[in-house]
Short mmCIF file of C-alpha atoms and ligand atoms in Angstrom, two decimals:
data_model
loop_
_atom_site.label_atom_id
_atom_site.label_comp_id
_atom_site.label_asym_id
_atom_site.label_seq_id
_atom_site.Cartn_x
_atom_site.Cartn_y
_atom_site.Cartn_z
CA MET A 29 -22.86 -9.45 -3.38
CA THR A 30 -19.63 -11.51 -5.14
CA GLU A 31 -17.97 -14.19 -4.02
CA THR A 32 -15.05 -12.22 -2.85
CA GLY A 33 -16.88 -9.35 -1.19
CA LEU A 34 -16.94 -7.41 -3.81
CA GLN A 35 -19.62 -4.75 -4.61
CA PRO A 36 -20.30 -4.47 -8.40
CA GLU A 37 -23.14 -2.12 -8.27
CA ARG A 38 -20.73 0.70 -6.31
CA LEU A 39 -18.48 -0.31 -9.79
CA ASP A 40 -20.94 1.32 -11.67
CA LEU A 41 -18.95 4.29 -13.16
CA ASP A 42 -19.47 4.44 -16.70
CA PRO A 43 -19.36 8.43 -17.70
CA ALA A 44 -22.52 10.62 -17.41
CA PRO A 45 -24.76 12.11 -20.37
CA ILE A 46 -23.37 15.39 -19.31
CA ALA A 47 -22.06 18.17 -21.93
CA PRO A 48 -18.64 18.09 -20.62
CA GLU A 49 -17.74 21.33 -20.68
CA ARG A 50 -20.32 21.94 -17.47
CA ASP A 51 -19.56 18.06 -15.77
CA LEU A 52 -17.61 19.14 -13.11
CA MET A 53 -17.12 15.42 -12.80
CA SER A 54 -14.96 14.56 -15.98
CA LYS A 55 -12.10 15.66 -13.32
CA PHE A 56 -11.92 12.04 -12.58
CA ASP A 57 -12.47 10.45 -15.77
CA GLY A 58 -8.48 9.25 -15.20
CA LEU A 59 -9.18 7.68 -11.69
CA ILE A 60 -12.46 5.21 -13.54
CA ALA A 61 -10.67 4.53 -16.42
CA GLU A 62 -7.20 3.18 -13.54
CA ARG A 63 -10.11 0.88 -11.38
CA ARG A 64 -11.56 -0.17 -14.23
CA ALA A 65 -8.57 -1.43 -15.68
CA LEU A 66 -7.57 -2.95 -12.74
CA ILE A 67 -11.62 -4.71 -11.87
CA ASP A 68 -10.71 -6.00 -15.82
CA THR A 69 -7.77 -8.21 -15.17
CA GLY A 70 -10.51 -10.56 -13.08
CA VAL A 71 -9.02 -9.41 -9.84
CA THR A 72 -10.27 -8.85 -6.43
CA ASP A 73 -10.55 -4.84 -5.60
CA PRO A 74 -8.19 -4.31 -2.83
CA PHE A 75 -10.37 -1.13 -2.21
CA ALA A 76 -14.12 -2.31 -1.68
CA ILE A 77 -13.63 -5.44 0.83
CA VAL A 78 -16.46 -6.32 3.08
CA MET A 79 -15.98 -7.79 6.35
CA ASP A 80 -19.21 -9.93 6.66
CA GLU A 81 -18.66 -10.72 10.08
CA VAL A 82 -15.84 -10.10 12.47
CA ARG A 83 -15.35 -13.26 15.04
CA SER A 84 -12.40 -11.66 17.04
CA PRO A 85 -9.44 -8.41 17.21
CA THR A 86 -7.86 -11.12 14.48
CA VAL A 87 -10.38 -12.98 12.36
CA ALA A 88 -13.09 -12.00 9.74
CA VAL A 89 -15.31 -13.45 7.49
CA ILE A 90 -14.32 -11.81 3.80
CA GLY A 91 -16.91 -13.23 0.97
CA GLY A 92 -17.86 -16.24 2.63
CA ARG A 93 -14.11 -17.13 4.14
CA GLU A 94 -12.35 -17.05 7.25
CA THR A 95 -10.08 -15.02 7.52
CA ILE A 96 -6.56 -13.69 9.13
CA LEU A 97 -6.50 -10.26 9.69
CA LEU A 98 -2.76 -8.93 9.30
CA GLY A 99 -4.42 -4.55 8.18
CA THR A 100 -6.38 -3.81 10.43
CA TYR A 101 -4.35 -1.67 12.97
CA ASN A 102 -5.74 -2.59 16.05
CA TYR A 103 -2.60 -3.35 17.52
CA MET A 104 -3.97 -4.14 21.49
CA GLY A 105 -6.42 -6.15 20.41
CA MET A 106 -9.37 -4.45 22.17
CA THR A 107 -12.18 -4.26 20.06
CA PHE A 108 -13.92 -7.63 21.36
CA ASP A 109 -12.24 -7.03 25.00
CA PRO A 110 -15.80 -7.68 27.43
CA ASP A 111 -14.97 -4.59 29.52
CA VAL A 112 -14.58 -2.60 26.19
CA LEU A 113 -18.21 -3.74 25.40
CA ALA A 114 -19.45 -3.48 28.94
CA ALA A 115 -18.83 -0.20 29.30
CA GLY A 116 -20.26 0.59 25.42
CA HIS A 117 -23.16 -1.32 26.62
CA GLU A 118 -24.01 0.48 29.34
CA ALA A 119 -23.83 4.17 27.91
CA LEU A 120 -25.55 3.15 24.64
CA ALA A 121 -28.77 1.97 27.08
CA ARG A 122 -28.29 4.71 29.67
CA PHE A 123 -27.44 7.87 27.22
CA GLY A 124 -28.86 6.32 23.68
CA SER A 125 -27.02 6.43 20.72
CA GLY A 126 -26.02 9.52 19.76
CA THR A 127 -25.41 12.94 21.34
CA ASN A 128 -27.12 15.30 18.59
CA GLY A 129 -24.41 17.91 18.83
CA SER A 130 -21.14 19.40 19.54
CA ARG A 131 -19.50 19.25 22.74
CA MET A 132 -19.47 23.09 22.61
CA LEU A 133 -23.52 22.69 22.69
CA ASN A 134 -25.30 19.56 24.26
CA GLY A 135 -23.38 17.05 22.47
CA THR A 136 -20.63 17.04 26.21
CA PHE A 137 -22.34 13.40 28.13
CA ARG A 138 -20.45 12.15 31.18
CA ASP A 139 -17.82 9.43 28.99
CA HIS A 140 -16.48 12.48 26.75
CA MET A 141 -15.51 14.05 30.62
CA GLU A 142 -14.32 10.27 31.12
CA ALA A 143 -12.76 9.81 28.00
CA GLU A 144 -10.79 13.18 28.34
CA GLU A 145 -10.10 11.75 31.92
CA ALA A 146 -8.57 8.52 30.78
CA LEU A 147 -6.09 10.43 28.59
CA ARG A 148 -4.92 13.01 31.07
CA GLU A 149 -4.40 9.76 33.97
CA PHE A 150 -2.79 7.50 30.41
CA TYR A 151 -0.60 10.30 29.45
CA GLY A 152 0.37 12.25 32.97
CA THR A 153 -0.76 15.45 31.34
CA THR A 154 -2.56 18.61 32.76
CA GLY A 155 -4.97 19.35 29.59
CA ALA A 156 -6.85 16.36 27.19
CA ILE A 157 -9.34 17.36 24.26
CA VAL A 158 -11.36 15.04 22.32
CA PHE A 159 -12.03 14.92 19.06
CA SER A 160 -14.62 13.03 16.27
CA THR A 161 -11.14 11.54 14.80
CA GLY A 162 -8.13 11.62 14.82
CA TYR A 163 -7.97 13.24 11.03
CA MET A 164 -10.05 16.04 12.64
CA ALA A 165 -7.77 16.09 15.93
CA ASN A 166 -4.77 16.72 13.07
CA LEU A 167 -6.93 18.94 10.81
CA GLY A 168 -8.02 21.07 14.80
CA MET A 169 -5.12 20.82 15.59
CA ILE A 170 -2.49 22.08 13.26
CA SER A 171 -5.26 24.67 11.78
CA THR A 172 -5.59 26.54 15.13
CA LEU A 173 -2.33 26.95 16.39
CA ALA A 174 -0.22 27.96 13.34
CA ALA A 175 -1.41 31.33 12.05
CA LYS A 176 -0.94 33.87 9.15
CA GLY A 177 2.69 34.85 9.15
CA GLU A 178 3.77 31.72 11.58
CA TYR A 179 4.84 28.53 10.56
CA VAL A 180 4.32 25.05 9.93
CA ILE A 181 7.02 22.36 9.52
CA LEU A 182 6.74 19.21 8.50
CA ASP A 183 7.34 15.88 7.53
CA ALA A 184 7.64 15.15 3.46
CA ASP A 185 6.09 12.17 4.31
CA SER A 186 3.30 12.57 6.85
CA HIS A 187 -0.19 11.60 6.86
CA ALA A 188 -2.63 13.44 4.81
CA SER A 189 -4.08 14.68 8.20
CA ILE A 190 -1.42 16.79 8.68
CA TYR A 191 -1.22 17.99 5.31
CA ASP A 192 -5.19 19.11 5.12
CA GLY A 193 -4.96 20.89 8.34
CA CYS A 194 -1.41 22.98 7.20
CA ALA A 195 -4.02 23.22 4.03
CA GLN A 196 -6.56 24.53 6.62
CA GLY A 197 -5.03 27.27 8.37
CA ASN A 198 -3.46 30.17 6.50
CA ALA A 199 0.42 29.10 8.29
CA GLU A 200 3.07 29.25 5.51
CA ILE A 201 4.34 25.38 5.09
CA VAL A 202 7.32 24.17 4.96
CA ARG A 203 8.52 20.62 4.60
CA PHE A 204 11.78 18.81 4.97
CA ARG A 205 13.00 15.52 4.09
CA HIS A 206 11.19 12.46 5.79
CA ASN A 207 13.50 11.53 8.90
CA SER A 208 16.11 14.32 8.58
CA VAL A 209 17.51 15.71 11.60
CA GLU A 210 19.95 17.78 9.09
CA ASP A 211 17.16 18.97 6.48
CA LEU A 212 14.61 20.46 9.62
CA ASP A 213 17.93 21.98 10.82
CA LYS A 214 17.91 23.20 7.79
CA ARG A 215 15.34 24.80 7.29
CA LEU A 216 14.41 25.82 10.49
CA GLY A 217 17.58 27.98 10.61
CA ARG A 218 16.14 29.34 6.97
CA LEU A 219 13.19 31.19 8.68
CA PRO A 220 13.13 34.12 10.62
CA ARG A 221 13.54 34.04 14.14
CA GLU A 222 10.66 35.82 15.10
CA PRO A 223 7.24 33.93 13.93
CA GLY A 224 6.01 31.53 15.72
CA LYS A 225 6.79 28.45 14.55
CA LEU A 226 5.34 24.37 14.97
CA VAL A 227 7.38 21.39 13.78
CA VAL A 228 4.55 18.78 13.77
CA LEU A 229 6.57 14.65 13.55
CA GLU A 230 5.47 11.18 13.44
CA GLY A 231 6.20 8.91 16.19
CA VAL A 232 6.31 6.06 13.07
CA TYR A 233 5.21 6.60 9.43
CA SER A 234 2.79 4.66 8.86
CA MET A 235 3.57 3.89 5.10
CA LEU A 236 6.78 1.84 6.04
CA GLY A 237 6.31 1.46 9.75
CA ASP A 238 10.05 3.51 10.17
CA VAL A 239 10.33 6.05 13.81
CA ALA A 240 11.41 8.70 13.58
CA PRO A 241 14.37 10.44 15.48
CA LEU A 242 11.88 12.53 17.91
CA LYS A 243 14.55 12.81 20.36
CA GLU A 244 17.28 14.23 17.97
CA MET A 245 14.54 16.35 16.31
CA VAL A 246 12.36 18.06 18.84
CA ALA A 247 16.02 18.88 20.37
CA VAL A 248 16.27 20.76 16.97
CA ALA A 249 13.12 21.97 17.26
CA LYS A 250 13.35 23.47 20.40
CA ARG A 251 17.29 25.20 19.79
CA HIS A 252 15.04 27.26 16.95
CA GLY A 253 12.10 28.25 19.37
CA ALA A 254 9.38 25.97 17.80
CA MET A 255 6.80 24.06 19.71
CA VAL A 256 6.34 20.69 18.28
CA LEU A 257 3.66 18.13 17.83
CA SER A 258 4.15 14.49 18.00
CA ASP A 259 1.22 12.26 15.84
CA GLU A 260 1.50 9.33 17.81
CA ALA A 261 -1.49 7.45 16.17
CA HIS A 262 0.64 4.47 15.58
CA SER A 263 2.76 4.17 19.16
CA MET A 264 0.03 4.64 21.63
CA GLY A 265 0.22 1.50 23.36
CA PHE A 266 3.25 -0.38 23.14
CA TYR A 267 5.79 2.58 22.67
CA GLY A 268 7.78 3.66 26.29
CA PRO A 269 7.05 1.98 30.15
CA ASN A 270 3.51 3.43 29.79
CA GLY A 271 2.49 2.70 26.85
CA ARG A 272 2.69 6.72 25.36
CA GLY A 273 4.22 6.75 22.09
CA VAL A 274 7.21 6.78 20.80
CA TYR A 275 8.24 10.49 22.18
CA GLU A 276 8.04 8.41 25.21
CA ALA A 277 10.54 5.75 24.34
CA GLN A 278 13.43 7.98 23.39
CA GLY A 279 12.31 10.36 26.36
CA CYS A 280 11.40 13.51 25.03
CA ASP A 281 9.25 16.73 25.41
CA VAL A 282 6.82 17.65 23.10
CA ASP A 283 4.46 20.54 23.48
CA PHE A 284 1.58 18.53 22.24
CA VAL A 285 0.76 15.01 21.63
CA ILE A 286 -2.42 13.78 18.56
CA GLY A 287 -3.78 9.85 18.60
CA THR A 288 -6.68 8.15 17.61
CA PHE A 289 -9.03 5.80 19.54
CA SER A 290 -8.69 4.10 15.55
CA LYS A 291 -5.96 1.64 16.40
CA SER A 292 -4.82 0.35 19.76
CA VAL A 293 -7.79 1.72 21.47
CA GLY A 294 -9.87 0.29 19.08
CA THR A 295 -12.73 2.63 18.47
CA VAL A 296 -12.95 5.84 16.54
CA GLY A 297 -12.22 9.28 17.70
CA GLY A 298 -9.23 11.35 18.14
CA PHE A 299 -7.06 13.42 20.49
CA CYS A 300 -4.21 16.04 21.85
CA VAL A 301 -2.81 15.98 25.14
CA SER A 302 -0.88 18.47 26.26
CA ASN A 303 -0.02 20.27 29.36
CA HIS A 304 0.17 24.23 27.86
CA PRO A 305 -1.26 26.24 30.63
CA LYS A 306 -3.52 27.72 28.09
CA PHE A 307 -4.63 24.25 25.98
CA GLU A 308 -8.10 24.87 27.29
CA ALA A 309 -8.36 27.91 24.84
CA ILE A 310 -7.82 25.07 21.35
CA ARG A 311 -11.65 24.54 22.22
CA LEU A 312 -13.01 28.16 21.89
CA ALA A 313 -11.40 28.43 18.70
CA CYS A 314 -10.90 25.25 16.33
CA ARG A 315 -13.32 24.89 14.24
CA PRO A 316 -12.86 21.10 13.20
CA TYR A 317 -13.97 21.04 17.18
CA ILE A 318 -16.41 22.86 17.68
CA PHE A 319 -18.40 22.71 14.30
CA THR A 320 -19.29 19.17 14.45
CA ALA A 321 -21.45 16.70 16.46
CA SER A 322 -19.24 14.74 19.46
CA LEU A 323 -18.76 11.26 19.31
CA PRO A 324 -21.39 8.65 20.68
CA PRO A 325 -21.85 8.27 24.13
CA SER A 326 -21.18 4.65 23.71
CA VAL A 327 -17.90 5.58 21.46
CA VAL A 328 -16.27 7.39 24.25
CA ALA A 329 -17.04 4.71 26.74
CA THR A 330 -15.65 2.03 24.85
CA ALA A 331 -12.56 4.64 24.65
CA ALA A 332 -12.20 5.42 27.84
CA ALA A 333 -12.66 2.24 29.48
CA SER A 334 -9.89 0.99 26.64
CA ILE A 335 -7.27 3.69 27.32
CA ARG A 336 -7.47 2.19 31.09
CA LYS A 337 -6.94 -0.93 30.35
CA LEU A 338 -3.84 0.14 27.83
CA ARG A 339 -2.15 1.68 30.75
CA TYR A 340 -1.62 -1.51 32.78
CA ALA A 341 -1.56 -3.96 29.24
CA HIS A 342 1.70 -4.57 29.73
CA ASN A 343 1.62 -8.12 28.56
CA LYS A 344 -0.10 -7.16 25.05
CA ARG A 345 2.04 -4.55 24.66
CA GLN A 346 5.43 -7.98 25.20
CA HIS A 347 3.58 -10.18 22.67
CA LEU A 348 2.46 -7.73 20.40
CA TRP A 349 6.52 -6.69 20.17
CA GLU A 350 6.75 -10.82 20.33
CA ASN A 351 4.54 -11.36 17.12
CA ALA A 352 6.04 -8.36 15.31
CA ARG A 353 9.91 -10.00 15.40
CA LYS A 354 8.75 -13.17 14.57
CA LEU A 355 6.99 -11.11 11.25
CA HIS A 356 9.65 -9.43 10.60
CA ALA A 357 12.35 -12.12 10.64
CA GLY A 358 10.53 -14.16 8.81
CA LEU A 359 9.66 -12.44 5.08
CA LYS A 360 12.80 -11.55 5.27
CA GLN A 361 13.94 -15.00 5.71
CA PHE A 362 12.50 -15.89 2.33
CA GLY A 363 14.08 -12.56 0.90
CA PHE A 364 11.10 -10.69 0.77
CA GLN A 365 12.13 -6.84 0.55
CA LEU A 366 10.61 -5.27 3.53
CA GLY A 367 10.39 -1.39 4.86
CA THR A 368 12.41 -1.43 7.64
CA ASP A 369 15.37 -3.48 8.33
CA ALA A 370 14.23 -4.36 11.39
CA PRO A 371 11.27 -4.57 13.42
CA ASP A 372 11.15 -1.51 14.67
CA SER A 373 7.23 -1.35 14.89
CA ALA A 374 3.98 -3.44 14.62
CA ILE A 375 4.06 -2.51 10.82
CA ILE A 376 5.95 -4.47 8.18
CA ALA A 377 5.51 -3.25 4.80
CA ILE A 378 6.85 -5.03 1.95
CA ILE A 379 7.95 -3.19 -1.27
CA LEU A 380 6.29 -4.67 -4.71
CA GLU A 381 7.76 -4.43 -8.02
CA ASP A 382 4.51 -2.60 -9.24
CA GLN A 383 0.87 -2.70 -9.29
CA GLU A 384 0.27 -6.05 -11.34
CA GLN A 385 2.58 -7.87 -8.52
CA ALA A 386 1.28 -6.52 -5.60
CA VAL A 387 -2.90 -6.57 -6.53
CA ALA A 388 -1.52 -10.82 -7.23
CA MET A 389 0.29 -11.26 -4.40
CA TRP A 390 -2.79 -9.31 -2.12
CA GLN A 391 -5.20 -11.39 -3.51
CA THR A 392 -3.69 -14.70 -3.50
CA LEU A 393 -2.95 -13.69 0.18
CA LEU A 394 -7.02 -12.91 0.58
CA HIS A 395 -7.86 -16.40 -0.73
CA GLY A 396 -5.64 -18.29 0.64
CA GLY A 397 -7.23 -16.50 3.60
CA VAL A 398 -4.75 -13.72 4.43
CA TYR A 399 -6.11 -9.87 4.52
CA VAL A 400 -3.19 -7.18 4.36
CA ASN A 401 -3.74 -3.87 3.71
CA MET A 402 -2.19 -2.31 -0.01
CA ALA A 403 -1.02 0.66 -0.81
CA ARG A 404 -0.23 2.51 -3.78
CA PRO A 405 0.94 6.51 -4.73
CA PRO A 406 0.41 8.55 -4.14
CA ALA A 407 0.27 7.50 -0.34
CA THR A 408 2.50 5.81 -0.40
CA PRO A 409 6.69 7.46 -0.35
CA ALA A 410 8.81 7.75 -3.41
CA GLY A 411 5.84 5.75 -5.58
CA THR A 412 6.26 2.45 -4.04
CA TYR A 413 3.78 -0.71 -4.29
CA LEU A 414 3.17 -2.05 -1.36
CA LEU A 415 1.49 -4.59 1.18
CA ARG A 416 1.49 -3.35 4.47
CA CYS A 417 0.76 -5.91 7.55
CA SER A 418 -0.12 -4.55 11.14
CA LEU A 419 0.31 -6.77 14.27
CA CYS A 420 -2.64 -7.46 16.81
CA ALA A 421 -1.00 -8.64 20.62
CA GLU A 422 -3.61 -11.92 19.73
CA HIS A 423 -2.61 -12.92 16.54
CA THR A 424 -1.32 -16.57 17.90
CA THR A 425 1.93 -18.33 16.56
CA GLU A 426 -0.11 -20.33 14.98
CA GLN A 427 -1.84 -17.55 12.48
CA LEU A 428 1.61 -16.08 12.00
CA ASP A 429 2.72 -19.11 11.56
CA ARG A 430 -0.55 -19.84 8.37
CA VAL A 431 0.08 -15.70 7.80
CA LEU A 432 4.07 -17.20 7.02
CA ALA A 433 3.56 -20.50 4.72
CA LEU A 434 0.78 -18.25 3.02
CA PHE A 435 4.18 -15.53 2.58
CA ALA A 436 6.46 -17.79 0.73
CA LYS A 437 3.50 -19.60 -1.60
CA ALA A 438 2.13 -16.57 -2.54
CA GLY A 439 5.40 -14.56 -3.84
CA ARG A 440 7.10 -17.25 -5.43
CA THR A 441 3.64 -17.44 -6.98
CA VAL A 442 4.06 -13.98 -8.21
CA GLY A 443 7.55 -13.57 -8.68
CA ALA A 444 8.75 -11.43 -5.50
CA ILE A 445 11.06 -13.96 -3.72
CA GLY A 446 13.32 -16.41 -5.61
N1 PMP B 516 -2.75 10.57 12.12
C1 PMP B 516 -1.79 9.05 11.13
C2 PMP B 516 -0.29 8.96 11.56
C3 PMP B 516 -2.79 8.12 10.70
O1 PMP B 516 -2.01 6.80 9.97
C4 PMP B 516 -4.25 7.78 11.00
C5 PMP B 516 -5.00 7.24 10.41
N2 PMP B 516 -4.73 6.19 9.83
C6 PMP B 516 -4.48 9.36 11.45
C7 PMP B 516 -4.03 10.51 11.48
C8 PMP B 516 -5.99 9.95 11.07
O2 PMP B 516 -6.90 9.00 12.58
P1 PMP B 516 -8.36 8.06 12.28
O3 PMP B 516 -8.80 7.32 11.83
O4 PMP B 516 -8.59 8.61 13.51
O5 PMP B 516 -8.88 9.38 11.89
#
């Protein structure tokens, strides 16, 4: 381990002495060369950071330095909540470290039922199914709901797990222009009337932090006889009167809500909730639910405790929004090019010129004691290089003042602002 938290041994990627025509790994040569070129410039690898110690939802030790965490999706700061930790400890002691099995067989414990009950209460739905990750919730729900001869209609900027859900299934896939109600309408209008259709949307798109016009989109989908699934991964906890997400904030009704425990809930896991009377049938047919081990008891116990607290976390919600407004206004004032005109979500993306500028800025921030996410193509829209900040309800005014001062300095150093 180096001072910067980098693991050099993980970068030992010299081409193997295997005949090139047989070496299946040779397809990665381009990626290896690109990564090598980045590291050879002497910068810290933004994709190999190690948290040596985590002191709170907003502070960790990285490379021996105390660092403000501004890129973790820990929106509601639940990871060190005493009730959440107590629930995890109790479950660990009573049920052991793992389930050793699928939910379908021996892998459903008391706290899987508790987490599903907490979700039904939180969302006010009749059904809730917990998956092992949010990725698997999308993979499973999309591939299971839409069968051969049916259609999945998705936003072009959808999360990888939504695309992978399409790839795993057998339905026809139709993409529409990002957040375009008009294009969604047009594409739905071209499809045959009879087959089943699933429109997949996200409340908040995580790369730029922009919000979907869900109300209009859901109305269009319904007019064309489609069912709607909304991924509310980046909105749970702080949109809408009950923190259910953008669909609640915009007052619309969707058939399926996908979520994750890895962001506002503060642990790991995924879920889908629904009022559909036949929703339970998903458990009988969904391969990413059936053919994998269930979450450890301590994880689902922390999830249940966290979700129950999130329901009433009105002060945290309010503080998170104050933080988002403060950071957005400060960065805008310095002249950074931001992903959204207004603080529409708890993600604030700074758009930079190229990889070199993005990495230089990211490293200057890290050396100054602030960790943000770096994102680059193909994960980003329109080939952009981004530094993405995600706010936490637990960030203090002092921390954000420090962050802003550092951004101003780093932005000038790399020429991102005047
Ligand atoms: N959906 C969206 C929109 C996401 O951003 C993510 C993760 N970043 C997921 C699903 C997957 O969630 P998980 O981390 O629980 O697999």
